[in-house]
XYZ file of C-alpha atoms in Angstrom:
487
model
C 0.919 16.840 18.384
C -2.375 17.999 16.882
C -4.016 20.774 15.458
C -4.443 24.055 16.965
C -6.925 25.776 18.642
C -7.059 28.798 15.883
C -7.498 26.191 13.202
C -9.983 23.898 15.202
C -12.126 26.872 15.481
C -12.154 27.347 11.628
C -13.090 23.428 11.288
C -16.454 24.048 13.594
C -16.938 27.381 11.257
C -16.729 25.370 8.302
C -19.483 23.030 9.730
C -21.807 25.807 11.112
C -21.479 27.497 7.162
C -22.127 24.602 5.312
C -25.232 23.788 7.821
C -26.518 27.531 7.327
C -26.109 27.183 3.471
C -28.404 24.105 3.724
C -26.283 20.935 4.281
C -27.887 17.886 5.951
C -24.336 16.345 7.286
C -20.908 17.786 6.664
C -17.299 17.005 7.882
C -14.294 19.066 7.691
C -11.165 17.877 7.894
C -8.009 19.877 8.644
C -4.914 18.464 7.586
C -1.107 19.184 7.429
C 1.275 17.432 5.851
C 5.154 17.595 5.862
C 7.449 15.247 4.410
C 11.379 15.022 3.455
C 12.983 12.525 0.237
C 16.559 12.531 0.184
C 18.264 10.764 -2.861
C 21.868 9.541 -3.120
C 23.364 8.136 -6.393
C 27.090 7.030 -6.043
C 29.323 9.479 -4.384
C 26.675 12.487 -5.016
C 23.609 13.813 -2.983
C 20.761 13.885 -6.280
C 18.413 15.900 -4.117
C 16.898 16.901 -1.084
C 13.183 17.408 -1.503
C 11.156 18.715 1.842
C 7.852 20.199 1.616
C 4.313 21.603 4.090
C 1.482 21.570 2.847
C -2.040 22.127 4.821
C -5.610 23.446 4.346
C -9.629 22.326 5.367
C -11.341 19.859 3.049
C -15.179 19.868 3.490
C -17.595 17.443 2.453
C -21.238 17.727 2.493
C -24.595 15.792 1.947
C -27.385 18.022 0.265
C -30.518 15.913 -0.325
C -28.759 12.528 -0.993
C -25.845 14.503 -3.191
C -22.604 14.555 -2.691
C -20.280 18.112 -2.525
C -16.823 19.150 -1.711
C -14.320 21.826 -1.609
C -11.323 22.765 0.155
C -9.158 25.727 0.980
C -5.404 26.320 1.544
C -6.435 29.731 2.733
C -7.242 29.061 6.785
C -9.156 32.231 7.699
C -12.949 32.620 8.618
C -13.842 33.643 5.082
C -12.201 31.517 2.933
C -13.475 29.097 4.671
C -17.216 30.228 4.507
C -16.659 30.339 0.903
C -15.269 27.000 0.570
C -18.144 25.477 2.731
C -21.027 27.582 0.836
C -19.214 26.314 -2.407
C -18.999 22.777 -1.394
C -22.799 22.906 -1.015
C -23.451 24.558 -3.748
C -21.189 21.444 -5.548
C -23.967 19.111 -4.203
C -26.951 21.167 -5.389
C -25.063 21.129 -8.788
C -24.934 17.368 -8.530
C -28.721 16.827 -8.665
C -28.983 16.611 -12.054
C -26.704 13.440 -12.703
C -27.031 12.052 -9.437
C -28.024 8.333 -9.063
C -30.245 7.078 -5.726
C -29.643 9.175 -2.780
C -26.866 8.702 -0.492
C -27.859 6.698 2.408
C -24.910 6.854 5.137
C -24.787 4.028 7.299
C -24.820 4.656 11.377
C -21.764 5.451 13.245
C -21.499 6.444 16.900
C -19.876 9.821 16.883
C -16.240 9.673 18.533
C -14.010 12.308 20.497
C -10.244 10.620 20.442
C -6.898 11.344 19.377
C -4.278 8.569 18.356
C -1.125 9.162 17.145
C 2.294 6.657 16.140
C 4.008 5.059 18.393
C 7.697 6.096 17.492
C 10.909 5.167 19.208
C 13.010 8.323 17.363
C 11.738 11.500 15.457
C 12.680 10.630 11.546
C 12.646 14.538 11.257
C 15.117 15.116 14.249
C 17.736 13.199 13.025
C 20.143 15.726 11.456
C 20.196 15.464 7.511
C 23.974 15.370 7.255
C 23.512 11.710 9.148
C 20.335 10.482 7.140
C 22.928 11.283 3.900
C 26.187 9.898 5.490
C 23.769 6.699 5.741
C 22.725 6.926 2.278
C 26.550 7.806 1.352
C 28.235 4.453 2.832
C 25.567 2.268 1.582
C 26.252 3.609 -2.336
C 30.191 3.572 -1.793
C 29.531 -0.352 -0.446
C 27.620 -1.136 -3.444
C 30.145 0.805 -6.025
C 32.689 -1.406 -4.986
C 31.840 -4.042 -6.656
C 33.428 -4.429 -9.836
C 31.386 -3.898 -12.717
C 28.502 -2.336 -10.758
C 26.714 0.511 -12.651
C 25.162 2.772 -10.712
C 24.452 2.237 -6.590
C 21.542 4.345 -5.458
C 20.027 5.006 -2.183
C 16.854 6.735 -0.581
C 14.760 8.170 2.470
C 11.155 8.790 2.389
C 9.628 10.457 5.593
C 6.289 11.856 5.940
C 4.032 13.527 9.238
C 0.376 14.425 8.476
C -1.428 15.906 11.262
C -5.262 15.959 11.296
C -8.581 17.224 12.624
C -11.716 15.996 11.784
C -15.031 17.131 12.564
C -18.368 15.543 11.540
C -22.142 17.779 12.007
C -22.844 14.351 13.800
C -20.338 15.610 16.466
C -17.130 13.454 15.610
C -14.167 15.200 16.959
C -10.470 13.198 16.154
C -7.140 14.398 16.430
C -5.009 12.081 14.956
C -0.911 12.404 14.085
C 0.699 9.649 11.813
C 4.836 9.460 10.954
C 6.060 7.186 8.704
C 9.275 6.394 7.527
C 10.844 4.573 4.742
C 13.944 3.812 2.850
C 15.964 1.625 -0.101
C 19.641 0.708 -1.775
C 19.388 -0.263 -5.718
C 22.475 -1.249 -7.663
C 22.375 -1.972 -11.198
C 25.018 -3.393 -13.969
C 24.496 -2.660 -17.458
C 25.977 -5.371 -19.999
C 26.113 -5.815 -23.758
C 21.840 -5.530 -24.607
C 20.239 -4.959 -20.905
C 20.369 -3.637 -17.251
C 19.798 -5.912 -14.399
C 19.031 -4.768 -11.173
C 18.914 -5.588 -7.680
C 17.359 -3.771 -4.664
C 17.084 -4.071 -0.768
C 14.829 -4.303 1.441
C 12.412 -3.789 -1.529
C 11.964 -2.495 -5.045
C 10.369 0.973 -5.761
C 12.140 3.039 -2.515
C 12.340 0.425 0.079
C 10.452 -0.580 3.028
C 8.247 1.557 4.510
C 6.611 1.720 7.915
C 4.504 3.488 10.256
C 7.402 4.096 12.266
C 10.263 6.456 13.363
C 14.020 6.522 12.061
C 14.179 3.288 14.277
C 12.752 1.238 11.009
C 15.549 2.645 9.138
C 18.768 2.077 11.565
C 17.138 -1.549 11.722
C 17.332 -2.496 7.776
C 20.848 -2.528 7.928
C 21.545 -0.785 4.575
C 24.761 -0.920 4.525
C 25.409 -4.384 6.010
C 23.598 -5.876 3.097
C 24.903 -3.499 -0.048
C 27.860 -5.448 -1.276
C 25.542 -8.750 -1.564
C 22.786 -6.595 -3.499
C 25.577 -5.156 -5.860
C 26.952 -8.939 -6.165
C 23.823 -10.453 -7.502
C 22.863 -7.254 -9.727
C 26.360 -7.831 -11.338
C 25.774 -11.883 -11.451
C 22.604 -11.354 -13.149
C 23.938 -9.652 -16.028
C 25.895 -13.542 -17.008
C 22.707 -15.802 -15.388
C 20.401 -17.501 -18.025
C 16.716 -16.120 -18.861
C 14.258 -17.999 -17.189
C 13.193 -20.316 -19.457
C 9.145 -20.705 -20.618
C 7.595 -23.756 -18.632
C 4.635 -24.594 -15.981
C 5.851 -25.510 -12.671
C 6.172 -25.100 -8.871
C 6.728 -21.021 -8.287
C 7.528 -20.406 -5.042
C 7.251 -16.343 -4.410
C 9.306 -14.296 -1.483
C 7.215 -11.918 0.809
C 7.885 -8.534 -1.308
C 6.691 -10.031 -4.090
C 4.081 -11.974 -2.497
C 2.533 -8.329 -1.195
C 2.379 -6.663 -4.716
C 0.374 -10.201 -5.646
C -2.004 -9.343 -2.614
C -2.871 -5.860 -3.307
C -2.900 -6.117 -7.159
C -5.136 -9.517 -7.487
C -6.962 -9.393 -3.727
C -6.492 -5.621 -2.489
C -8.751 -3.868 -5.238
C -10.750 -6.203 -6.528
C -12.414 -5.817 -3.054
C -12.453 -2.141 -3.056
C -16.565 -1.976 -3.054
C -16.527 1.074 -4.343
C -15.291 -0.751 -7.603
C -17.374 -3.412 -7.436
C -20.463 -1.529 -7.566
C -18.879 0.824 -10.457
C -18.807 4.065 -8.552
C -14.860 3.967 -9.550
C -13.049 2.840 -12.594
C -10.291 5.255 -12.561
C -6.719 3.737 -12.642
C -6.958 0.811 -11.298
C -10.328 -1.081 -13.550
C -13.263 -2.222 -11.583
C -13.317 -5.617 -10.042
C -14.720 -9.202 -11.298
C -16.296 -9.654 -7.887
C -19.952 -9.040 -7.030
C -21.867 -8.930 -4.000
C -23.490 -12.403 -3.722
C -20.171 -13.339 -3.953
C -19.456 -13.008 -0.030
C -19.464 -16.782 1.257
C -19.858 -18.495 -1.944
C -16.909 -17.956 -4.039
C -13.848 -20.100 -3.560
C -10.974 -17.522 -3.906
C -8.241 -19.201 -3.168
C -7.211 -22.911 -1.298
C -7.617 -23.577 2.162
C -3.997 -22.193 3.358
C -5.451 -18.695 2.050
C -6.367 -16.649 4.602
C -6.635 -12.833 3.893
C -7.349 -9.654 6.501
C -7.919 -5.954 6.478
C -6.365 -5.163 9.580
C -5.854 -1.354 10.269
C -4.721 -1.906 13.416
C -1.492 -4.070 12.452
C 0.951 -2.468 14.595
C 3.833 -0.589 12.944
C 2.732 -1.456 9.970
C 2.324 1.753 6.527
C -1.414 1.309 6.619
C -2.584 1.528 9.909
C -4.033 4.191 12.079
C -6.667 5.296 14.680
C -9.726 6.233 12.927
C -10.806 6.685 8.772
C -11.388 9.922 7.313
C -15.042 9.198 8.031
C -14.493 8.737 11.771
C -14.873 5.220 11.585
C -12.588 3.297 14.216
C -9.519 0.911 12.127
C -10.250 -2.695 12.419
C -9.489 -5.972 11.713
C -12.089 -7.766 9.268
C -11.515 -11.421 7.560
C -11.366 -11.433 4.356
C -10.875 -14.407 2.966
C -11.345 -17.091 5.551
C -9.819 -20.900 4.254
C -10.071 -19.907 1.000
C -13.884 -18.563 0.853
C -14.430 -15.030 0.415
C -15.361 -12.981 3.400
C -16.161 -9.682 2.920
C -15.077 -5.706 1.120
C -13.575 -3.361 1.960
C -16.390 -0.639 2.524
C -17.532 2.836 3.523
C -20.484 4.605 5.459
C -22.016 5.234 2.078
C -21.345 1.467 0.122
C -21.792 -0.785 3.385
C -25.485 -0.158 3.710
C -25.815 -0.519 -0.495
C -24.868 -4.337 0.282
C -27.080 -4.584 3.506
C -24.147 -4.046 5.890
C -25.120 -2.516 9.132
C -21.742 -0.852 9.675
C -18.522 0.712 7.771
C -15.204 -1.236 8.137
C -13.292 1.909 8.170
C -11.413 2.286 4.991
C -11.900 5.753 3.807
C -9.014 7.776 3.026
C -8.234 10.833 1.312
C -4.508 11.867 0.395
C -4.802 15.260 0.859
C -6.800 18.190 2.373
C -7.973 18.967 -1.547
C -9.586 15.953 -1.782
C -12.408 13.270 -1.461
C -12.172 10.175 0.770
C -11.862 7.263 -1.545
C -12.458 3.555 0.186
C -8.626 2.318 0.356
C -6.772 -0.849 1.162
C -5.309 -0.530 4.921
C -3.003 -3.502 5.622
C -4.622 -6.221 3.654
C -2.465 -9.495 4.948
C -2.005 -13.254 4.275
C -1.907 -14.753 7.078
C 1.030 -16.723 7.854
C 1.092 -20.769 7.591
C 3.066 -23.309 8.949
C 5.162 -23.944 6.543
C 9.058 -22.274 5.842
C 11.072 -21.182 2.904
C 13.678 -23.416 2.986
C 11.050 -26.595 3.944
C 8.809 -25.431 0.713
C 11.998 -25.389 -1.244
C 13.247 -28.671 -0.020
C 9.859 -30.433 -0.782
C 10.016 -29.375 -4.230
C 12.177 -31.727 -7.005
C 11.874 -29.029 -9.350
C 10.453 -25.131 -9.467
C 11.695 -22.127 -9.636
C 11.891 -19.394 -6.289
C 11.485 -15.727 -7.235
C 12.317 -12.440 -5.373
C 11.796 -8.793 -5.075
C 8.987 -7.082 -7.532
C 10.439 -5.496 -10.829
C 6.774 -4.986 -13.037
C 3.224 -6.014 -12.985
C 0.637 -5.983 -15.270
C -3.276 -7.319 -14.512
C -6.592 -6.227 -16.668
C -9.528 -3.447 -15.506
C -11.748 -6.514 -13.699
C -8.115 -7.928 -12.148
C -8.599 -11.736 -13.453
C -5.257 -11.917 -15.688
C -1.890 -10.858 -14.255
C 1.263 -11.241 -14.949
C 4.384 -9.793 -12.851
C 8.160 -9.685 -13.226
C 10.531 -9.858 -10.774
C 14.180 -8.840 -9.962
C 15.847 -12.146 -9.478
C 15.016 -15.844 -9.796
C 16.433 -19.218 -8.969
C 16.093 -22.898 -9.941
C 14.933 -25.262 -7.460
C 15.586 -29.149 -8.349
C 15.992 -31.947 -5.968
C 14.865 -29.906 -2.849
C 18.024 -27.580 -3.400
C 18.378 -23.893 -4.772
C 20.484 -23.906 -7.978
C 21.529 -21.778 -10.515
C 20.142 -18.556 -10.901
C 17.883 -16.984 -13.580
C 17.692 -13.113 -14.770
C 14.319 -11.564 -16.070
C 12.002 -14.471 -14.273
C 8.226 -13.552 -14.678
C 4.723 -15.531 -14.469
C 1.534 -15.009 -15.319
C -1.968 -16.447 -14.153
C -5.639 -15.730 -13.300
C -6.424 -14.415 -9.818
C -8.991 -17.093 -8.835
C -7.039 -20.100 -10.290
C -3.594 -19.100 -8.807
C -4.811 -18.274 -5.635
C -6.181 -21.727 -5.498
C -2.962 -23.793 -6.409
C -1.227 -22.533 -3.068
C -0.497 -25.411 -1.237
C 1.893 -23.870 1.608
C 2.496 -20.407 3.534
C 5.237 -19.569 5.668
C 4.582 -18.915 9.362
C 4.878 -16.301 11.339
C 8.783 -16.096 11.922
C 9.124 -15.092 8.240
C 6.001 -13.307 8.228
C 6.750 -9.261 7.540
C 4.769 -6.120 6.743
C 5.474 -4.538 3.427
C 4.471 -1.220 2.727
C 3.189 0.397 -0.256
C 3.569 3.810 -0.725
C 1.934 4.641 -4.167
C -1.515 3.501 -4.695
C -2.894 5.305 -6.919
C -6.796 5.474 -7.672
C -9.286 8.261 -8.698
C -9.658 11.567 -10.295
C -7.836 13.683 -9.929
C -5.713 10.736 -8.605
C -4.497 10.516 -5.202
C -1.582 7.759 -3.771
C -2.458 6.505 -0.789
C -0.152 4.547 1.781
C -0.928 0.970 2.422
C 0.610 -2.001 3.184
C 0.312 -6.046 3.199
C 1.981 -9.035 5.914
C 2.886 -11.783 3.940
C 5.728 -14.720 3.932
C 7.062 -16.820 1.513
C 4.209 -18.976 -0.189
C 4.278 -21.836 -2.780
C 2.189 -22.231 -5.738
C 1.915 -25.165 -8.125
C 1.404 -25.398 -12.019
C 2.209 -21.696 -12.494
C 3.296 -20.572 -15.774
C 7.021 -18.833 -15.673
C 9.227 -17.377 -18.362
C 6.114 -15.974 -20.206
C 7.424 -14.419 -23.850
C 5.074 -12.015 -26.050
């Protein structure tokens, strides 16, 4: 699947007009976008939401400036207009722009990559995708004094065509596939809740429907609604320092809220602030700072197979890749562009730019950014701790503009004493500061419990855009960790 030839043809037009209106390098990108959200709460269908949208976004350099526009509208003069406004954008831009954009080399590529799928999420006939949905509520209803049971597909296709005036020419087709069961209990004064695979929708993947016949929804529905229901009667997690040890889903909202931006270069050199802060890192401190101990190892690794934030090539043309990180605990390296690489003396991009639509600008994005698994397990962490607490499954996060101080809630939590899990604990939270927590990990899990979570809302920018990333982790344990924070 790709683009066609019709709208290929208006991609090279929008290059030739934005070269003949006086651009130095331009890219247009082509993209179309379809995508399908069913929702399920107890015995009713909520909604069926499915949606196309497509159009040519073009970027230009006019003496070190940057300018864009984009149209919806795909014939030959729309899109001459769109490429003579985007330069005249960058003209506009003279008179508050900063040094001029230097790009930094890339050899121009002619490819096409697309997602290995096993079965078409968008062939599968709806009236199965909500039967699915269906069962898994009416397994999680009966459970006696179960509130609501809700359940959910995400799907999404985009479909693109980039072209660069330094002759880059990808086709590239992503599908990716995602989906969730929540039950919650209401009691006297508060809600609990419980979800599976993952809070917030699910799991996601770069996958087919095969990701979603594999979770086994409805196999695992009556235990989510049992502990929902259980955690309406547990204790609260009382206010202490000890040994937290964190499950995977958890552990990848810790990775991309404390690791994941703050190496977004674009933040650390201030050229974004927008939803997300800026970062407390700086550029001298690649191989100097001690993020983390030396069980932390961190990669960017766009070509993780399967996993939400992979593909073939950036939105500059820039091949995925794997880069380190964080490397035994030292920091490695950012996550960078054509234009911020050479601002810290890199030679090369590592291929992060992304935009989330046709209507807007490439922003520098996390891909899969991963912990690398250990050699450690969840139930030898556990049994080498006399006392601690284990939590599981995201439920809120909070962390400051430079992402030092964090704190984050979770769904469920249980005591660990003697090397045994105990009782369990309902609204268990913790909070810390990025450098110092990172640094009192003393085990990982290995690879057998090592999974690929995806995110699919990351929002950053204005106007904001969500893009789709993702992060391996396993089971990790951390030591003198504040839990039960109040106020």
């Amino acid at each position: 699947m790709g683009a066609e030839s019709g709208i290929k043809e208006l991609v090279e037009r929008a290059l030739d007009a934005a070269a003949s209106a006086g651009a130095g390098y331009a890219d247009a990108r082509f993209l179309n976008e379809e995508w399908e959200a069913i929702d399920v709460r107890d015995d009713r269908v909520q909604g069926v939401d499915r949606g196309t949208t497509a159009g040519i976004g073009i970027r230009v350099l006019v003496d070190g400036a940057w300018g864009f526009a984009g149209s919806a509208r795909l014939d030959p003069s729309s899109i001459d207009r769109a490429a003579a406004l985007a330069v005249e954008i960058a003209r506009s831009s003279q008179a508050v722009k900063g040094p001029a954009v230097r790009l930094a080399d890339e050899p121009p590529q002619r490819a096409s990559w697309t997602t290995a799928i096993e079965e078409d999420p968008f062939a599968v006939p709806l009236e199965d995708k909500i039967a699915l949905l269906l069962d898994a509520a009416g397994r999680m209803k009966m459970v006696p004094g179960l509130g609501i049971a809700e359940a959910s597909i995400d799907l999404w296709r985009r479909s693109s065509f980039l072209a660069t005036s330094e002759g880059t020419r990808i086709d590239q087709t992503l599908t990716q596939s995602g989906a969730g069961i929540r039950g919650g209990g209401g009691g006297e004064r508060e809600v609990q809740q419980r979800s599976y695979p993952n809070s917030f929708r699910g799991h996601f993947a770069c996958m087919g429907y095969e990701h979603i016949r594999a979770m086994d929804l409805t196999g695992n529905a009556q235990r989510i609604a049992e502990e929902a229901v259980a955690l309406l009667k547990a204790p609260e997690l009382p206010s202490m320092e000890t040994t937290l040890i964190l499950d995977g889903p958890q552990l990848a909202l810790q990775v991309h809220e404390s690791i994941g931006h703050p190496i977004e270069l674009d933040r650390v050199l201030g050229m974004e602030a927008a939803y997300a802060g800026t970062s407390f890192l700086a550029p001298p401190d690649r191989g100097n700072l001690r993020y983390g101990s030396q069980v932390i190892d961190i990669t960017a690794d766009a070509t993780t197979p399967g996993a939400l934030g992979s593909f073939g090539f950036d939105d500059e043309g820039v091949e995925a890749q794997r880069s380190e990180v964080i490397t035994e605990g030292v920091f490695r390296q950012f996550l960078s562009s054509r234009e911020t690489a050479p601002e810290i003396g890199e030679a090369r991009s590592n291929g992060t730019m992304r935009a989330s639509g046709w209507d807007v600008i490439p922003l520098i994005r996390m891909t899969n950014i991963n912990l690398e698994p250990g050699d450690s397990s969840l139930e030898k962490m556990i049994g080498e701790t006399d006392d601690g607490v284990f939590m599981s499954t995201n439920q809120s996060w909070s962390i400051d503009d430079k992402r030092v101080n964090f704190q984050f809630g979770c769904e469920i939590a249980w005591e660990i004493r003697k090397g045994k899990r105990r009782r369990m604990f309902r609204n268990p939270n913790y909070a810390g500061k990025t450098v110092d927590f990172w640094s009192s990990c003393d085990a990982v899990a290995g690879r057998d419990e090592w999974a690929v979570w995806g995110t699919p809302n990351c929002g950053k920018g204005q106007p904001g855009q969500t893009a789709r990333v993702a992060h391996g982790t396993a089971p990790a344990r951390f030591r003198k960790v504040n839990v039960g924070v109040r106020g």
